[in-house]
XYZ file of C-alpha atoms in Angstrom:
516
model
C 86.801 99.208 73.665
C 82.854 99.599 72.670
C 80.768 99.259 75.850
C 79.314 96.436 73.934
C 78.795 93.937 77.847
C 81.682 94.777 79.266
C 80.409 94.698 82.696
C 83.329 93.141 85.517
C 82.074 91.229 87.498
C 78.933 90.341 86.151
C 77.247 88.121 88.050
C 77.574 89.777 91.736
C 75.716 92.832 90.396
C 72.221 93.022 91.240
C 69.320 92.344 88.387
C 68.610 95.617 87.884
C 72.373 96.998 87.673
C 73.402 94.471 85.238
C 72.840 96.480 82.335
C 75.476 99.537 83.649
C 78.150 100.050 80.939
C 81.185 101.161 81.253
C 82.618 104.028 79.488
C 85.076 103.928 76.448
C 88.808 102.520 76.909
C 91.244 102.508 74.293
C 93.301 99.620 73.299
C 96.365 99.123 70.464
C 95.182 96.704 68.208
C 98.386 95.592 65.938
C 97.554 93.432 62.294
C 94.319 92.280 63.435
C 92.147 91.795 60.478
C 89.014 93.729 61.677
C 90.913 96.906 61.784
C 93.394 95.904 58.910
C 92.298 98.501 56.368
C 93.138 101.758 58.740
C 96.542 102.693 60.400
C 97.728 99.646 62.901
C 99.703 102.112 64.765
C 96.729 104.148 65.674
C 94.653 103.605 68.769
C 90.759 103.024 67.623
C 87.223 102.034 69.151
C 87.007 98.206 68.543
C 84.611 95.976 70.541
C 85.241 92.898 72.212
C 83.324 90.137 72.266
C 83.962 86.176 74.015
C 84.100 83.225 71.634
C 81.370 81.258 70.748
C 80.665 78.203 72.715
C 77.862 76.339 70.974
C 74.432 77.684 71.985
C 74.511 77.879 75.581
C 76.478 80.320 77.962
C 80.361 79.002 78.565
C 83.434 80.403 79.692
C 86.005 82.827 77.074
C 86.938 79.844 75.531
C 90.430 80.238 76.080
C 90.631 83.793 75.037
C 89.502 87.004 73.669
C 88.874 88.032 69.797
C 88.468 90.640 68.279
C 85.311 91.782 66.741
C 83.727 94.366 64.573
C 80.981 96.396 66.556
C 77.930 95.269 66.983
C 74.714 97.802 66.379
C 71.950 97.195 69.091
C 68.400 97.617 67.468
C 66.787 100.045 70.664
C 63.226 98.746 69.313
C 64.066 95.059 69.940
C 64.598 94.085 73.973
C 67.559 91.392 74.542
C 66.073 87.510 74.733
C 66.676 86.291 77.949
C 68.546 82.989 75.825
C 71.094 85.483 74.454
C 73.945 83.949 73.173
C 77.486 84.339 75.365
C 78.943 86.230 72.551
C 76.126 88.875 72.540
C 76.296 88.971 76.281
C 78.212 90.685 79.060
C 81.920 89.320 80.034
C 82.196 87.567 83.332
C 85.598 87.682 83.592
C 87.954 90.449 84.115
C 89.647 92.229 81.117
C 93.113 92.912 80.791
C 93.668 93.847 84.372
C 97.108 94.739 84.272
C 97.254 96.257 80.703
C 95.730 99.224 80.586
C 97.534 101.793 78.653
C 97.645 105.509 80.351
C 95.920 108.209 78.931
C 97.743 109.831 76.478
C 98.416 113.784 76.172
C 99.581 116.783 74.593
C 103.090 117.072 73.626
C 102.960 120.633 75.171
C 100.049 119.804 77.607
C 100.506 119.719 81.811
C 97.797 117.474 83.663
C 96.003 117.895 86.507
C 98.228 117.831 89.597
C 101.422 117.394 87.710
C 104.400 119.352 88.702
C 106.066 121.666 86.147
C 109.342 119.636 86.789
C 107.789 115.957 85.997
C 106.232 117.890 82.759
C 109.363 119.487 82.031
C 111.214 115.717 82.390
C 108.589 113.980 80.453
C 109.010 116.404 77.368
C 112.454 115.452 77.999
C 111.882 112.132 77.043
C 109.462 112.308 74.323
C 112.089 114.546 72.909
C 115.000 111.851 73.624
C 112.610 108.996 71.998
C 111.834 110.676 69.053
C 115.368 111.584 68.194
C 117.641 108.704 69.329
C 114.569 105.394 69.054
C 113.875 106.226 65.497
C 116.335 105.055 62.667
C 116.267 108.337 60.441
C 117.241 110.675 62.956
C 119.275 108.516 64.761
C 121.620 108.066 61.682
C 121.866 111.511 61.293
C 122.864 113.043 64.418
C 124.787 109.878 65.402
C 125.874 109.576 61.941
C 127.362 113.008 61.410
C 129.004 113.132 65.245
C 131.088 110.116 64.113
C 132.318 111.706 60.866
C 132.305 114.486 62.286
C 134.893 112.932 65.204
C 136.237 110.866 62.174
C 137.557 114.174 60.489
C 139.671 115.888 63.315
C 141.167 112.735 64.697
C 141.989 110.978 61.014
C 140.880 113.856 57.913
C 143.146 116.276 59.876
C 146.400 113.611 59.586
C 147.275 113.945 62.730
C 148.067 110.117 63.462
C 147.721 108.384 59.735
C 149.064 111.330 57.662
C 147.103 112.904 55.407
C 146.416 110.694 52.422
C 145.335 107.759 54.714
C 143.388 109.827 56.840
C 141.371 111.272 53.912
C 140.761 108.025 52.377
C 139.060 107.481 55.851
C 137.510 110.289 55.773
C 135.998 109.509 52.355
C 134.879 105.767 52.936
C 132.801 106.544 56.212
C 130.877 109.248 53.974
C 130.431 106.713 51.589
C 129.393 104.521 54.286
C 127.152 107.349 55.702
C 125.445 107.448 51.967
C 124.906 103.631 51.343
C 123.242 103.728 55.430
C 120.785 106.560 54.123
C 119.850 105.231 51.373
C 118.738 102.116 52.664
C 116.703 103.607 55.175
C 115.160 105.738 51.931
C 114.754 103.110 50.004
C 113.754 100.410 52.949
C 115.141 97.435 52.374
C 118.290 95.836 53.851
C 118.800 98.425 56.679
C 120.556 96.385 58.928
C 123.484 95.645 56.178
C 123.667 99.395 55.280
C 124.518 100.449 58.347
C 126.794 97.491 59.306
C 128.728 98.820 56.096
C 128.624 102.182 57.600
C 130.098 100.833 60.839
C 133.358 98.945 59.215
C 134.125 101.973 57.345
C 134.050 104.705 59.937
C 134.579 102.772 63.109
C 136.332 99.283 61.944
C 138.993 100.479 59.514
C 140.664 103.495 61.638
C 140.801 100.743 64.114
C 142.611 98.558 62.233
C 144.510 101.439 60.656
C 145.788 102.575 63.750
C 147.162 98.970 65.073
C 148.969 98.084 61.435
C 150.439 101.252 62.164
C 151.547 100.405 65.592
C 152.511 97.580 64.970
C 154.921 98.214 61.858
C 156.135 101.584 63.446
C 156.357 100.937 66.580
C 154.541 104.564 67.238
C 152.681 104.917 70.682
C 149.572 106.207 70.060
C 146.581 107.924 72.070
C 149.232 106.842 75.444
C 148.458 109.676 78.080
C 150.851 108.577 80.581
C 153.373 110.840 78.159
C 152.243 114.055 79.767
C 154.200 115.529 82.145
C 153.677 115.389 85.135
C 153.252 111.978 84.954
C 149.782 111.013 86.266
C 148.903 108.966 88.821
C 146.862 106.595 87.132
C 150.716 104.973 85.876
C 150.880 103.651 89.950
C 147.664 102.200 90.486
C 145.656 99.499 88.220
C 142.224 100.917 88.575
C 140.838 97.662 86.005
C 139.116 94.663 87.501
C 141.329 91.589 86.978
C 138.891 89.952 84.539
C 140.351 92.735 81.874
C 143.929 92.188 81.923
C 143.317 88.225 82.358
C 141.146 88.174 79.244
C 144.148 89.709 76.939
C 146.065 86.631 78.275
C 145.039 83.960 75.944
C 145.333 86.429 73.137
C 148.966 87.424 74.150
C 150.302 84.209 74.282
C 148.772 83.183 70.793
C 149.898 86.373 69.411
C 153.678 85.436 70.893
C 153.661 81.326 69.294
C 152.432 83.154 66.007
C 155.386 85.856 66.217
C 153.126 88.467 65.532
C 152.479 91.995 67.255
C 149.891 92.059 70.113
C 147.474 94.919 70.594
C 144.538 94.700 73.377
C 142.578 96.251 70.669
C 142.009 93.049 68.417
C 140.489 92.066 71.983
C 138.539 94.731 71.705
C 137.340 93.907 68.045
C 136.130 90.878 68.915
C 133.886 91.953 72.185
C 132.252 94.433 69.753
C 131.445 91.544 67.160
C 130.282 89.240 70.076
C 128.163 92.570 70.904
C 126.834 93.018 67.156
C 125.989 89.800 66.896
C 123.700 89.958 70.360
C 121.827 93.057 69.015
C 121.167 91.605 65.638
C 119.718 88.180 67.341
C 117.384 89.639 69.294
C 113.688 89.017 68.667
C 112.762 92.689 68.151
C 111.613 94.898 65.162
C 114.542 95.688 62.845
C 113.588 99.462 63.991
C 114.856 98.426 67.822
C 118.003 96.696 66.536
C 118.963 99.320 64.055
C 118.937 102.299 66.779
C 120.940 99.842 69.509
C 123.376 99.329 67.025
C 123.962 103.194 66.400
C 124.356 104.071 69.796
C 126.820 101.164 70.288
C 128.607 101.861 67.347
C 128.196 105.484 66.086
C 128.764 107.210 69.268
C 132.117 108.635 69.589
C 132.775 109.356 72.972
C 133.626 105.623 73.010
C 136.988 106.136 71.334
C 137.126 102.849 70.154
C 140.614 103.147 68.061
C 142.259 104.870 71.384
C 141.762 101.221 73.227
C 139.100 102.186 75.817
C 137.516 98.800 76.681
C 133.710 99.498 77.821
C 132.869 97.584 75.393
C 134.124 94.209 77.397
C 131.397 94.547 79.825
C 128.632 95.654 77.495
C 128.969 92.789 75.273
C 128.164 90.429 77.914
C 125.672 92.329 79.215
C 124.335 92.749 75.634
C 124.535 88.960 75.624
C 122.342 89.022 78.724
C 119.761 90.457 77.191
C 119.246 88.468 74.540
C 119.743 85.328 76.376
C 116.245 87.308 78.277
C 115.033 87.471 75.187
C 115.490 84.439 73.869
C 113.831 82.912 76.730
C 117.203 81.662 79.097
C 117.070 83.530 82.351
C 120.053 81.638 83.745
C 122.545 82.412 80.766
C 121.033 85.657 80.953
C 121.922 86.017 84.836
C 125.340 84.419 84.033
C 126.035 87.094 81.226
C 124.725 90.120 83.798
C 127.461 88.452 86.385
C 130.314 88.610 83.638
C 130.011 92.294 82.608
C 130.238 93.152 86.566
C 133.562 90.987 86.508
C 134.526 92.594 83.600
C 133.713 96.457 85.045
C 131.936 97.881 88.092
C 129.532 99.622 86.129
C 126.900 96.286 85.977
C 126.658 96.077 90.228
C 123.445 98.131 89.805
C 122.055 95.454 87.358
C 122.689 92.585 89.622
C 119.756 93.305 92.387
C 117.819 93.967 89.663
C 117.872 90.485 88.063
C 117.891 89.067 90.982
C 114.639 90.461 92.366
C 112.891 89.729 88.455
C 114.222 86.337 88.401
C 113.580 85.530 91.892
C 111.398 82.265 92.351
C 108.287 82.668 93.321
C 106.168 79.424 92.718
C 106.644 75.925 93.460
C 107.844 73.841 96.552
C 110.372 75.609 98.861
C 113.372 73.074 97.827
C 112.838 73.699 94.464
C 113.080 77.624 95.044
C 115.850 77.801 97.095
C 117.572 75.571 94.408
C 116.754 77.940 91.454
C 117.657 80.833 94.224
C 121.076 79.630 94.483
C 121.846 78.961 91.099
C 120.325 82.498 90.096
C 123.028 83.440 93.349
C 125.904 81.408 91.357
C 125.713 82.882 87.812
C 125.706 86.655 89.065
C 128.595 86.645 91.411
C 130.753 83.657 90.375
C 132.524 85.329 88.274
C 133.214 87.940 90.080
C 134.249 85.698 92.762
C 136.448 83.819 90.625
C 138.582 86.051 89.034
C 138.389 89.086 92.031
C 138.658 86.365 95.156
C 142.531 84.988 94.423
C 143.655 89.074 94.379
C 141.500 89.823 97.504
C 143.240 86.854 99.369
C 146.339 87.875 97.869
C 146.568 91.344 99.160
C 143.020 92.915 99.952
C 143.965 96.692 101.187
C 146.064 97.134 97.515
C 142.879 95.436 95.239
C 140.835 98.228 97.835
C 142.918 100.694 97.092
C 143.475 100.674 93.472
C 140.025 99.644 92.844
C 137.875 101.781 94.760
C 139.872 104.297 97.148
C 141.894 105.677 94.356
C 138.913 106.226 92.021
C 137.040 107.513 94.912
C 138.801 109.960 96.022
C 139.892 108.849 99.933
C 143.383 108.310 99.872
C 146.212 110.769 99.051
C 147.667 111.140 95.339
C 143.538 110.341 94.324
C 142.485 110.377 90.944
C 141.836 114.445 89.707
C 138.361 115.680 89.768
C 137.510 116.372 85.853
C 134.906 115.788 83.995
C 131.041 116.527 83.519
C 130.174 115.511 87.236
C 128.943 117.331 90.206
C 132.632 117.325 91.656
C 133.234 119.025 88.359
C 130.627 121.578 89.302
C 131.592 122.067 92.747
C 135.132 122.590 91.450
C 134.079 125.150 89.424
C 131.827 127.078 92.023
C 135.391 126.985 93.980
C 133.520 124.870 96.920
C 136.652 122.577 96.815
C 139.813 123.786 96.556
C 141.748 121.958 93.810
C 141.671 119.657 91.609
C 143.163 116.451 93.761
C 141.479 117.632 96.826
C 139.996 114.298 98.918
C 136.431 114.404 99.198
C 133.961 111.470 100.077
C 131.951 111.366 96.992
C 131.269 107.799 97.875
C 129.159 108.948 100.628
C 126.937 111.418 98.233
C 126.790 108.241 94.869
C 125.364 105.933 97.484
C 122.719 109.096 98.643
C 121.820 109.270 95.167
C 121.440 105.862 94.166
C 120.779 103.983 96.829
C 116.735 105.413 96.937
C 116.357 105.157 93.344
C 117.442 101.574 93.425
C 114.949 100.663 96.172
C 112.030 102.385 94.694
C 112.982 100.483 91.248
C 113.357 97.166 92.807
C 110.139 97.670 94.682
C 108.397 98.258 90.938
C 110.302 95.579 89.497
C 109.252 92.932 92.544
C 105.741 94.001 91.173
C 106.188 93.835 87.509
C 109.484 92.311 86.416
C 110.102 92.686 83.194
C 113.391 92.990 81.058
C 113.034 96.935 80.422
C 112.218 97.440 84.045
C 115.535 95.813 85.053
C 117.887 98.091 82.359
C 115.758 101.208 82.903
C 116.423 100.963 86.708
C 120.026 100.097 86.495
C 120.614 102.652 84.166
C 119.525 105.400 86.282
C 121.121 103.925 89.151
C 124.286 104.355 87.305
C 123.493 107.590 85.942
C 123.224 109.330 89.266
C 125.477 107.306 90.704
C 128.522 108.204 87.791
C 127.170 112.238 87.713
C 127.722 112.411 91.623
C 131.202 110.604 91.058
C 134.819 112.193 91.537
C 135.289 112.264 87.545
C 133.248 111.310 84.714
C 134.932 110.308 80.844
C 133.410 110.724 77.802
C 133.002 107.071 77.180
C 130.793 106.979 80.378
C 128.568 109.138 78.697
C 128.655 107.128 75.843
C 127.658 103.964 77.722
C 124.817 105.880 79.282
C 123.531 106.607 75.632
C 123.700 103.075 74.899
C 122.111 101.723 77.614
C 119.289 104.159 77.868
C 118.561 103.355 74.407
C 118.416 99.311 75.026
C 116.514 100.271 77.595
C 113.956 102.014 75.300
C 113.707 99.681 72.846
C 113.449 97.117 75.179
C 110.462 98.920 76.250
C 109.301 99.244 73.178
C 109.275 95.660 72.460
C 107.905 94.661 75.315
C 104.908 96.361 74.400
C 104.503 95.282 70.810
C 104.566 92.272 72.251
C 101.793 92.695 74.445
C 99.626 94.263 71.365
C 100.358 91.552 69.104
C 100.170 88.712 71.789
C 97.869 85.736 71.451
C 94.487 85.483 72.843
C 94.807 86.037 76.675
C 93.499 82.749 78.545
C 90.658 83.443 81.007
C 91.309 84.072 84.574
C 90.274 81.512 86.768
């Protein structure tokens, strides 16, 4: 900002003090027509100035504008009838908005520890490669045909011929996605096209196979020994009870069933949530890569994190769209669906909580907020729980966790992994509390987050702090998959661009009404 009278405060500063400026501030202005002709994504010098209110001294007027900089002529004193509009601001400015000071790449500050530099080029490396469409494509791009290859190109499932014709259409796919980024128009389609050929048709592949052979594919309960997975269900009941419907249909039509066409439709329920959201098509495009192009998820093998992170998908765009309730009632859904979304509950609650208007009306909107994150939990978990609680505990939580004997083996990319490996623990299906040390981990993350979120609740502060609830919580676990990893890349990028939009929303906002 110029320091063109912008004075807080103004009129509780003595006479003489009243012509103190303040020093430079930078702000983002975004298609505004004064600074139209140079680069809207860079940060420039642009003055501020109230709007008029006839010929005598007013209020903003119901907002700011922007203004080209005015010179002052040092040879002419100010009248003391000055217009409002050449005068200083009364009101505070942008209290709550302004940006940080920006830095080197390479650059440590003053009183900044080499480890929160060390993290923060971390970051900026992780934005630049995974929040921008070009790279994303690529490195996303070539891990899928690259996964595409060895599972399918190698005919190790399809035979040979179909698994090069695979093979062949996602590099097609991967061509048509490039080139519309090149050529920029019709991104979104390009890589949709890119998805059905390397992710949607081995999927399909793989079930007409299935279901005309009768072949058992990707099953690991073959291995000998048998595991011990085969004796406990380790699922919530929400994902065997939503196969139901389908199963039945599937039976009255006389047709094979496979969970997977389940599957297919969560992840077109999902694609359909990214691509409705109000953001840039920039935001959408790298969502839908990490959702879709990541293959840790192992789509075709049947593993079903999608369920819960199509609702919770949902969720956000229902917070997007301006529906906190649907959005609280999607959140509650993808918990039911997988344990994964208990760190995002608190943190909806505690940015929806009510915080205005008589106390009836708040504990009303309280408990409904209450009712569309846990009913469904409570709905489909409550009949099992008074049906038999110690076996839902123990197939649910003390098997995965490690307490009880015959526990699930430590592998992985976790610290039990690691502590494995240092030969700190014995074996492999040795019982450790690694309850105790997720909950150490998480639990003062979580607070600290809610504590910022209570402050400043926004929809990226609510997936930023879940997410790295879960991420310290899952690396400190007994075991960690490759397809948690690959919802971790997912969410941390939602997360981003959430952030991201939140911003350009800020920057591109409407005038910001006075303060009282």
């Amino acid at each position: 900002m110029g320091r063109l009278g912008l004075r807080p405060r103004y009129g509780h500063l003595p006479h003489r003090r009243r012509q103190r400026g303040l020093p430079d501030q930078w702000i983002r202005p975004l298609s505004d027509s004064p600074v139209r002709r140079c680069d809207p994504r860079r940060a420039r010098h642009v003055s501020l100035c109230a709007a008029r209110n006839a010929d005598r001294p007013g209020g903003l007027g119901g907002g700011l504008a922007l203004a080209p900089a005015r010179r002052r002529d040092p040879g002419r004193a100010r009248a003391a009838g000055t217009r409002f509009c050449q005068r200083a601001l009364r009101q505070p400015l942008l209290p709550r908005h302004a940006p940080a000071p920006r830095c080197r790449a390479g650059a440590r500050g003053p009183g900044r520890s080499p480890v929160a530099s060390g993290m923060m080029a971390v970051v900026r490396l992780f934005s630049r490669i995974v929040l921008r469409p070009g790279p994303s494509l690529l490195v996303l791009g070539a891990a899928i045909l690259a996964s595409n290859w060895v599972w399918y190109g190698s005919g190790i499932f399809l035979g040979q011929p179909a698994g090069l014709v695979l093979t062949i259409a996602g590099l097609l796919g991967f061509g048509y996605a490039a080139y519309g980024l090149v050529r920029g128009r019709h991104q979104l389609r390009a890589l949709s096209i890119f998805i059905v050929a390397a992710v949607l048709l081995p999927a399909l592949a793989l079930i007409a196979l299935r279901s005309t052979t009768g072949v058992r594919l990707w099953h690991w309960y073959v291995n000998q020994p048998l595991d011990s997975s085969l004796f406990h269900y380790v699922y919530s009941p929400l994902t065997f009870l939503l196969g139901v419907p389908f199963f039945v249909a599937s039976r009255l039509l006389a047709i094979p069933f496979d969970f997977r066409s389940v599957l297919i439709l969560a992840a077109l329920a999902a694609a359909g949530g990214l691509l409705g959201l109000p953001w840039r098509w920039e935001l959408r495009y790298v969502a839908f890569a990490a959702l879709f192009l990541n293959p840790f998820f192992y789509f075709p093998q049947g593993r079903n994190d999608i369920l819960f992170l199509a609702p919770l998908t949902l969720g956000v765009l229902a917070w997007a769209r301006g529906k906190p309730r649907l959005a609280a009632l999607a959140f509650g859904v993808a918990f039911a669906l997988k344990p994964f979304a208990i760190f995002f509950l608190p943190c909806v609650a505690i940015a929806l909580w009510p915080r205005s208007g008589p106390l009836l009306d708040r504990v009303r909107r309280l408990a409904m907020l209450g009712a569309a994150l846990l009913a469904p939990a409570a709905l489909t978990m409550g009949p099992f729980l008074l049906w038999n609680a110690p076996a839902y505990w123990t197939d649910t939580v003390s098997f995965v966790a490690g307490t009880i004997p015959g526990a699930y083996r430590i592998q992985g990319y976790s610290l039990a992994s690691l502590l494995l490996a240092l030969h700190l623990i014995p074996s492999a299906d040795a019982r450790f509390p690694f309850g105790l040390v997720q909950a150490a981990v998480a639990a003062p993350v979580l607070a600290v987050g809610l504590w910022r979120i209570w402050r400043a609740p926004s929809l990226a502060s609510v997936l930023a702090v879940g997410t790295l609830a879960l991420a310290l919580s899952l690396l400190a676990a007994r075991f960690v998959n490759d397809n948690y990893l690959a919802d971790l890349l997912y969410l941390t990028v939602l997360a981003g661009a959430a952030r991201q939009a939140s911003a350009a929303t800020i920057a591109t906002s409407r005038p910001i009404p006075a303060a009282a």
